[in-house]
Short mmCIF file of C-alpha atoms in Angstrom, two decimals:
data_model
loop_
_atom_site.label_atom_id
_atom_site.label_comp_id
_atom_site.label_asym_id
_atom_site.label_seq_id
_atom_site.Cartn_x
_atom_site.Cartn_y
_atom_site.Cartn_z
CA MET A 1 12.38 -45.72 -19.35
CA GLU A 2 9.26 -43.81 -20.34
CA LEU A 3 9.33 -41.04 -17.70
CA LEU A 4 12.90 -40.18 -18.65
CA LYS A 5 12.07 -40.11 -22.37
CA GLU A 6 9.16 -37.76 -21.68
CA LYS A 7 11.45 -35.45 -19.69
CA ILE A 8 13.98 -35.45 -22.54
CA LEU A 9 11.30 -34.65 -25.12
CA ASN A 10 9.66 -31.96 -23.00
CA GLU A 11 12.70 -30.29 -21.47
CA GLY A 12 15.77 -31.28 -23.52
CA LYS A 13 17.28 -28.91 -26.04
CA VAL A 14 19.45 -29.98 -28.97
CA ILE A 15 22.48 -27.82 -29.74
CA ASP A 16 24.31 -28.14 -33.06
CA GLY A 17 22.64 -31.50 -33.72
CA ARG A 18 25.06 -33.30 -31.37
CA ILE A 19 24.78 -31.86 -27.85
CA LEU A 20 21.68 -32.56 -25.76
CA LYS A 21 21.12 -29.98 -23.07
CA VAL A 22 19.23 -31.53 -20.15
CA ASP A 23 20.52 -29.34 -17.37
CA ASN A 24 16.96 -28.71 -16.26
CA PHE A 25 16.80 -32.14 -14.59
CA LEU A 26 20.07 -34.06 -15.05
CA ASN A 27 23.32 -32.16 -14.81
CA HIS A 28 22.87 -28.69 -13.37
CA GLN A 29 19.47 -28.84 -11.72
CA ILE A 30 18.65 -32.34 -10.48
CA ASP A 31 15.15 -33.82 -10.31
CA ILE A 32 15.48 -36.07 -7.28
CA ASN A 33 12.22 -37.95 -7.81
CA LEU A 34 13.31 -38.83 -11.34
CA PHE A 35 16.74 -39.84 -10.00
CA ASN A 36 15.10 -42.20 -7.53
CA GLN A 37 13.13 -43.87 -10.28
CA MET A 38 16.28 -44.16 -12.38
CA GLY A 39 18.17 -45.64 -9.42
CA ARG A 40 15.49 -48.29 -8.97
CA GLU A 41 15.62 -49.06 -12.68
CA PHE A 42 19.41 -49.54 -12.59
CA LYS A 43 18.92 -51.88 -9.64
CA LYS A 44 16.45 -53.93 -11.66
CA ARG A 45 18.78 -54.13 -14.64
CA PHE A 46 21.88 -55.15 -12.66
CA GLU A 47 20.11 -57.06 -9.89
CA ASN A 48 21.96 -60.33 -10.53
CA ASP A 49 25.40 -58.85 -11.10
CA LYS A 50 26.58 -58.94 -7.46
CA VAL A 51 27.70 -55.31 -7.46
CA ASP A 52 30.20 -54.45 -4.68
CA LYS A 53 30.74 -50.81 -5.53
CA ILE A 54 29.61 -48.09 -7.93
CA LEU A 55 32.22 -46.09 -9.83
CA THR A 56 31.48 -42.80 -11.56
CA ILE A 57 33.32 -39.68 -12.63
CA GLU A 58 33.02 -36.13 -11.37
CA SER A 59 30.93 -34.06 -11.57
CA SER A 60 27.67 -34.93 -13.22
CA GLY A 61 27.83 -38.66 -12.53
CA ILE A 62 27.97 -38.23 -8.76
CA GLY A 63 24.30 -37.49 -8.11
CA ILE A 64 22.86 -40.43 -10.00
CA ALA A 65 25.61 -42.73 -8.67
CA CYS A 66 24.74 -41.81 -5.06
CA ILE A 67 20.99 -42.18 -5.49
CA THR A 68 21.49 -45.52 -7.29
CA ALA A 69 23.91 -46.82 -4.65
CA GLN A 70 21.11 -46.73 -2.08
CA TYR A 71 19.26 -49.46 -3.96
CA PHE A 72 22.37 -51.66 -4.12
CA ASN A 73 23.46 -50.78 -0.58
CA VAL A 74 27.07 -50.28 -1.71
CA PRO A 75 29.57 -47.38 -1.54
CA VAL A 76 30.23 -44.97 -4.42
CA VAL A 77 33.68 -44.00 -5.62
CA PHE A 78 34.02 -41.06 -7.95
CA ALA A 79 37.06 -40.65 -10.19
CA LYS A 80 38.62 -37.21 -9.93
CA LYS A 81 39.88 -34.93 -12.64
CA THR A 82 42.18 -32.69 -10.64
CA GLN A 83 44.71 -33.59 -8.02
CA SER A 84 43.99 -31.88 -4.72
CA SER A 85 46.40 -31.48 -1.85
CA ASN A 86 44.55 -34.00 0.26
CA ILE A 87 45.10 -36.87 -2.18
CA THR A 88 48.31 -38.32 -0.85
CA SER A 89 47.88 -41.98 -1.64
CA GLN A 90 48.85 -43.86 -4.76
CA VAL A 91 46.38 -43.67 -7.63
CA TYR A 92 45.24 -45.52 -10.73
CA GLU A 93 45.08 -43.03 -13.55
CA THR A 94 44.05 -42.86 -17.17
CA MET A 95 43.56 -40.24 -19.88
CA VAL A 96 40.11 -39.40 -21.24
CA HIS A 97 39.34 -37.46 -24.39
CA SER A 98 36.34 -35.12 -24.30
CA PHE A 99 34.83 -34.58 -27.75
CA THR A 100 32.48 -31.92 -26.32
CA LYS A 101 35.29 -29.81 -24.86
CA GLU A 102 37.96 -31.01 -27.31
CA ILE A 103 40.50 -31.67 -24.60
CA ASP A 104 42.26 -34.64 -23.02
CA TYR A 105 42.07 -34.85 -19.27
CA ARG A 106 43.57 -37.05 -16.61
CA VAL A 107 41.26 -39.09 -14.38
CA PHE A 108 42.33 -40.93 -11.27
CA VAL A 109 41.12 -43.05 -8.35
CA SER A 110 43.05 -43.72 -5.13
CA LYS A 111 44.27 -47.31 -5.13
CA GLU A 112 42.74 -47.98 -1.72
CA PHE A 113 39.19 -47.56 -3.07
CA ILE A 114 39.14 -50.23 -5.80
CA LYS A 115 40.39 -53.64 -4.80
CA GLU A 116 41.28 -56.78 -6.71
CA GLY A 117 38.26 -59.02 -7.26
CA GLU A 118 35.59 -56.42 -6.45
CA LYS A 119 32.66 -56.23 -8.87
CA ILE A 120 32.30 -52.63 -10.01
CA LEU A 121 29.27 -51.06 -11.66
CA VAL A 122 30.05 -47.96 -13.70
CA ILE A 123 27.27 -45.34 -13.65
CA ASP A 124 27.33 -42.15 -15.71
CA ASP A 125 24.91 -39.54 -17.00
CA PHE A 126 25.82 -39.70 -20.70
CA LEU A 127 27.28 -42.12 -23.20
CA ALA A 128 28.41 -40.50 -26.43
CA HIS A 129 31.79 -41.61 -27.82
CA GLY A 130 32.34 -43.76 -24.74
CA GLU A 131 35.62 -42.20 -23.70
CA ALA A 132 34.75 -41.54 -20.04
CA SER A 133 33.34 -45.04 -19.49
CA LEU A 134 36.36 -46.62 -21.21
CA GLY A 135 38.62 -44.63 -18.90
CA LEU A 136 36.77 -45.98 -15.85
CA ILE A 137 36.96 -49.53 -17.26
CA ASP A 138 40.70 -49.06 -17.72
CA ILE A 139 41.02 -48.08 -14.05
CA ILE A 140 38.97 -51.14 -13.01
CA LYS A 141 41.31 -53.37 -15.05
CA GLN A 142 44.42 -51.77 -13.56
CA ALA A 143 43.03 -52.56 -10.10
CA GLY A 144 42.40 -56.20 -11.01
CA ALA A 145 38.72 -55.65 -10.22
CA ASP A 146 35.82 -56.96 -12.34
CA LEU A 147 33.38 -54.91 -14.36
CA ALA A 148 29.79 -55.70 -13.37
CA GLY A 149 28.45 -53.49 -16.15
CA VAL A 150 27.90 -49.92 -17.31
CA GLY A 151 24.67 -48.08 -16.51
CA ILE A 152 23.99 -44.92 -18.49
CA VAL A 153 21.16 -42.41 -18.16
CA ILE A 154 21.18 -41.13 -21.76
CA GLU A 155 23.00 -42.87 -24.61
CA LYS A 156 23.54 -41.04 -27.88
CA ASP A 157 23.54 -44.07 -30.12
CA PHE A 158 24.90 -42.25 -33.17
CA GLN A 159 28.26 -41.40 -31.57
CA GLY A 160 29.61 -44.94 -31.39
CA GLY A 161 30.15 -45.44 -27.65
CA ARG A 162 28.11 -48.68 -27.42
CA GLN A 163 30.33 -50.57 -29.87
CA LYS A 164 33.49 -49.59 -27.99
CA LEU A 165 32.05 -50.64 -24.62
CA GLU A 166 30.73 -53.93 -25.96
CA ASP A 167 34.15 -54.58 -27.55
CA ALA A 168 35.61 -54.03 -24.07
CA GLY A 169 33.27 -56.76 -22.79
CA ALA A 170 30.84 -54.49 -20.93
CA LYS A 171 27.22 -55.28 -20.21
CA LEU A 172 25.70 -51.94 -21.16
CA GLN A 173 22.29 -50.71 -19.98
CA SER A 174 21.02 -47.27 -20.95
CA LEU A 175 17.78 -45.82 -19.62
CA ALA A 176 17.14 -43.80 -22.79
CA ILE A 177 18.80 -44.37 -26.17
CA ILE A 178 18.70 -41.57 -28.72
CA LYS A 179 19.05 -42.65 -32.33
CA SER A 180 19.08 -39.23 -33.91
CA MET A 181 18.89 -35.53 -33.07
CA LYS A 182 18.96 -34.27 -36.66
CA ASP A 183 17.39 -30.82 -37.14
CA GLY A 184 16.80 -30.69 -33.40
CA GLU A 185 14.27 -33.54 -33.46
CA ILE A 186 14.97 -36.20 -30.84
CA ILE A 187 14.26 -39.75 -32.03
CA PHE A 188 14.66 -42.65 -29.62
CA ALA A 189 15.96 -46.08 -30.68
CA MET B 1 26.33 -36.15 15.08
CA GLU B 2 28.02 -39.01 16.90
CA LEU B 3 28.34 -41.50 14.04
CA LEU B 4 30.04 -38.89 11.88
CA LYS B 5 32.43 -37.90 14.66
CA GLU B 6 33.39 -41.56 15.13
CA LYS B 7 34.06 -41.92 11.40
CA ILE B 8 36.24 -38.79 11.46
CA LEU B 9 38.21 -40.05 14.46
CA ASN B 10 38.61 -43.57 13.06
CA GLU B 11 39.22 -42.82 9.39
CA GLY B 12 40.19 -39.14 9.05
CA LYS B 13 43.79 -38.11 8.55
CA VAL B 14 45.20 -34.69 9.38
CA ILE B 15 47.66 -33.20 6.89
CA ASP B 16 49.86 -30.23 7.85
CA GLY B 17 47.60 -29.47 10.84
CA ARG B 18 45.00 -27.80 8.60
CA ILE B 19 43.70 -30.27 6.01
CA LEU B 20 41.42 -33.12 7.08
CA LYS B 21 41.49 -36.03 4.67
CA VAL B 22 38.20 -37.92 4.81
CA ASP B 23 38.13 -39.30 1.30
CA ASN B 24 37.46 -42.74 2.71
CA PHE B 25 33.78 -41.85 3.30
CA LEU B 26 33.05 -38.26 2.27
CA ASN B 27 34.69 -36.91 -0.87
CA HIS B 28 36.25 -39.63 -2.97
CA GLN B 29 34.66 -42.80 -1.68
CA ILE B 30 31.13 -42.17 -0.35
CA ASP B 31 29.51 -44.07 2.50
CA ILE B 32 25.88 -44.02 1.40
CA ASN B 33 24.44 -45.25 4.72
CA LEU B 34 26.25 -42.46 6.54
CA PHE B 35 25.02 -39.98 3.91
CA ASN B 36 21.44 -41.08 4.51
CA GLN B 37 21.79 -40.49 8.22
CA MET B 38 23.33 -37.08 7.55
CA GLY B 39 20.52 -36.23 5.13
CA ARG B 40 17.92 -37.07 7.79
CA GLU B 41 19.83 -34.96 10.32
CA PHE B 42 19.85 -31.94 7.97
CA LYS B 43 16.12 -32.41 7.51
CA LYS B 44 15.64 -32.32 11.27
CA ARG B 45 17.74 -29.17 11.64
CA PHE B 46 16.04 -27.23 8.83
CA GLU B 47 12.58 -28.77 9.14
CA ASN B 48 10.80 -25.46 9.75
CA ASP B 49 12.68 -23.42 7.17
CA LYS B 50 10.35 -24.08 4.22
CA VAL B 51 13.17 -25.11 1.88
CA ASP B 52 12.28 -24.89 -1.84
CA LYS B 53 15.61 -25.99 -3.28
CA ILE B 54 19.07 -27.15 -2.25
CA LEU B 55 22.12 -25.40 -3.68
CA THR B 56 25.61 -26.87 -3.58
CA ILE B 57 28.86 -26.62 -5.51
CA GLU B 58 30.62 -29.20 -7.64
CA SER B 59 32.04 -31.72 -7.05
CA SER B 60 32.11 -32.97 -3.51
CA GLY B 61 28.90 -31.26 -2.39
CA ILE B 62 26.74 -33.01 -4.98
CA GLY B 63 26.43 -36.40 -3.27
CA ILE B 64 25.32 -35.15 0.12
CA ALA B 65 23.06 -32.53 -1.50
CA CYS B 66 21.26 -35.21 -3.54
CA ILE B 67 20.82 -37.61 -0.64
CA THR B 68 19.61 -34.76 1.60
CA ALA B 69 17.17 -33.47 -1.05
CA GLN B 70 15.20 -36.72 -0.82
CA TYR B 71 14.19 -35.86 2.74
CA PHE B 72 13.04 -32.37 1.75
CA ASN B 73 11.49 -33.57 -1.52
CA VAL B 74 13.04 -30.66 -3.42
CA PRO B 75 15.39 -30.34 -6.43
CA VAL B 76 19.15 -29.82 -6.17
CA VAL B 77 21.08 -27.23 -8.13
CA PHE B 78 24.84 -27.44 -8.22
CA ALA B 79 26.98 -24.42 -9.04
CA LYS B 80 29.53 -25.13 -11.74
CA LYS B 81 33.16 -24.17 -11.91
CA THR B 82 33.78 -24.46 -15.64
CA GLN B 83 31.67 -23.27 -18.50
CA SER B 84 30.69 -26.12 -20.80
CA SER B 85 29.37 -25.80 -24.31
CA ASN B 86 25.89 -26.83 -23.24
CA ILE B 87 25.45 -23.88 -20.88
CA THR B 88 23.88 -21.34 -23.19
CA SER B 89 21.65 -19.45 -20.82
CA GLN B 90 22.42 -16.41 -18.73
CA VAL B 91 24.16 -17.08 -15.44
CA TYR B 92 24.69 -15.64 -11.98
CA GLU B 93 28.38 -15.78 -11.24
CA THR B 94 30.77 -15.06 -8.42
CA MET B 95 34.45 -15.57 -7.59
CA VAL B 96 35.55 -17.97 -4.85
CA HIS B 97 38.99 -18.15 -3.27
CA SER B 98 40.31 -21.60 -2.37
CA PHE B 99 42.80 -21.49 0.50
CA THR B 100 43.56 -25.21 0.00
CA LYS B 101 44.50 -24.83 -3.66
CA GLU B 102 45.53 -21.16 -3.40
CA ILE B 103 43.56 -20.12 -6.46
CA ASP B 104 40.51 -18.00 -7.28
CA TYR B 105 37.87 -19.69 -9.36
CA ARG B 106 34.65 -18.62 -11.00
CA VAL B 107 31.40 -20.27 -9.94
CA PHE B 108 28.11 -19.89 -11.74
CA VAL B 109 24.47 -20.98 -11.80
CA SER B 110 22.08 -20.62 -14.74
CA LYS B 111 19.54 -17.89 -13.99
CA GLU B 112 16.62 -20.16 -14.76
CA PHE B 113 17.40 -22.42 -11.77
CA ILE B 114 17.21 -19.92 -8.90
CA LYS B 115 14.18 -17.68 -8.85
CA GLU B 116 13.22 -14.61 -6.88
CA GLY B 117 11.55 -15.47 -3.59
CA GLU B 118 12.63 -19.12 -3.46
CA LYS B 119 14.02 -20.34 -0.13
CA ILE B 120 17.39 -21.94 -0.77
CA LEU B 121 19.28 -24.25 1.57
CA VAL B 122 23.03 -24.36 0.93
CA ILE B 123 24.61 -27.78 1.58
CA ASP B 124 28.34 -28.47 1.40
CA ASP B 125 30.84 -31.03 2.65
CA PHE B 126 33.28 -28.65 4.38
CA LEU B 127 33.30 -25.24 6.01
CA ALA B 128 36.77 -23.81 6.52
CA HIS B 129 37.27 -20.13 5.62
CA GLY B 130 33.70 -19.98 4.33
CA GLU B 131 34.57 -18.80 0.83
CA ALA B 132 32.55 -21.37 -1.12
CA SER B 133 29.40 -20.88 1.01
CA LEU B 134 29.74 -17.09 0.77
CA GLY B 135 29.95 -17.45 -3.02
CA LEU B 136 26.72 -19.43 -3.06
CA ILE B 137 25.04 -16.89 -0.76
CA ASP B 138 26.13 -14.14 -3.16
CA ILE B 139 24.47 -16.03 -6.05
CA ILE B 140 21.27 -16.44 -3.99
CA LYS B 141 21.25 -12.68 -3.31
CA GLN B 142 21.83 -11.83 -6.97
CA ALA B 143 18.79 -13.96 -7.83
CA GLY B 144 16.62 -12.19 -5.25
CA ALA B 145 16.07 -15.55 -3.55
CA ASP B 146 16.13 -16.10 0.23
CA LEU B 147 18.71 -18.07 2.18
CA ALA B 148 17.05 -20.76 4.30
CA GLY B 149 20.36 -21.68 5.90
CA VAL B 150 23.69 -23.38 5.42
CA GLY B 151 24.16 -27.07 6.27
CA ILE B 152 27.72 -28.32 6.53
CA VAL B 153 29.03 -31.83 7.11
CA ILE B 154 32.37 -30.90 8.71
CA GLU B 155 33.18 -27.43 10.03
CA LYS B 156 36.76 -26.51 10.86
CA ASP B 157 35.98 -24.00 13.55
CA PHE B 158 39.51 -22.58 13.71
CA GLN B 159 39.47 -21.20 10.15
CA GLY B 160 36.89 -18.49 10.71
CA GLY B 161 34.12 -19.47 8.29
CA ARG B 162 31.33 -19.45 10.90
CA GLN B 163 31.80 -15.78 11.75
CA LYS B 164 31.66 -14.74 8.10
CA LEU B 165 28.50 -16.75 7.44
CA GLU B 166 26.77 -15.46 10.58
CA ASP B 167 27.75 -11.91 9.57
CA ALA B 168 26.02 -12.64 6.25
CA GLY B 169 22.88 -13.54 8.22
CA ALA B 170 23.06 -17.30 7.69
CA LYS B 171 21.55 -19.90 9.99
CA LEU B 172 24.49 -22.32 10.10
CA GLN B 173 24.21 -25.98 11.10
CA SER B 174 27.27 -28.25 11.02
CA LEU B 175 27.07 -31.97 11.72
CA ALA B 176 30.59 -32.09 13.18
CA ILE B 177 32.59 -29.10 14.40
CA ILE B 178 36.35 -29.48 14.79
CA LYS B 179 37.96 -27.09 17.26
CA SER B 180 41.55 -28.11 16.70
CA MET B 181 43.72 -30.50 14.70
CA LYS B 182 47.03 -29.52 16.28
CA ASP B 183 49.73 -32.21 16.10
CA GLY B 184 47.30 -34.37 14.16
CA GLU B 185 44.91 -34.75 17.10
CA ILE B 186 41.29 -34.04 16.20
CA ILE B 187 39.36 -32.23 18.97
CA PHE B 188 35.64 -31.53 18.51
CA ALA B 189 33.96 -28.37 19.78
#
């Protein structure tokens, strides 16, 4: 998606050759016009996949998941990372490893919000090692639901997430794929 | 807002007479059609307030902030609760007390995303004791920006947040105001 690539080139900053800082428009400040164009693009790419629901993970997936859901006319469910006192129902849970923060964290979804046989589209802001998306796919499997696909805003191709998701049988669509960020220079696939 | 009140009555659950569980449509699963109607309603209520930007707090404010921002055609900024390795810039920060979780947590916004003189609309899912909104107002003040107002989806009137926000000079608009939840019965103001 050309507009997104331009934004990444103009406003993204590479840290340590592996982290791409795009908090100017994606995950701290949010460019809503860009998000709308991305939502329409996801709709185009998963148009024939009969999506019943969009699943994402807090926090930075929520915005793009909500904007995208408008084009599919389906609800969003976001997986949570911390148990709050108003989650009383039974949950599906899984562990996710964050390479950025070097921690493992628990992720869960209330059982009532993903049902057997539903077709679930996973939407997230980044794909790097694929751990977060794999965690969501695990939850979908536990629920007996079907994976419609995985839609990613920015994929960092060199961190191996694509292979893992394709091995898990996912149809993967990324709006921008970065092949390399060596020496701070962003090169798209 | 009648549709919202109906949803609360039909799908909300009261826990311990003080917590309202609405994760069926507001903060775990998200009803996007309802969110669009709420976004339009916020636009109506703050139409003349010359909003430059919407500020919310992760996680459950992000969805409604993004949907609402479309009607104002402005960016969203969400305050973060945990420092991640890709936040390298200087931040405005404040402490927020959570009565639900009985903890204090740090909230911050990168300085580059709120500028002096900007008119900022705070949007959040709940108003109870008002701590989260007051934290965001503190950040707006630190930045030398102006508060356009505070838009809340569900206000729990009996927990005192309104008084604190009005004392801080905020124009407060809530889409549903709950006067009492005694014995599990929800009564609107």
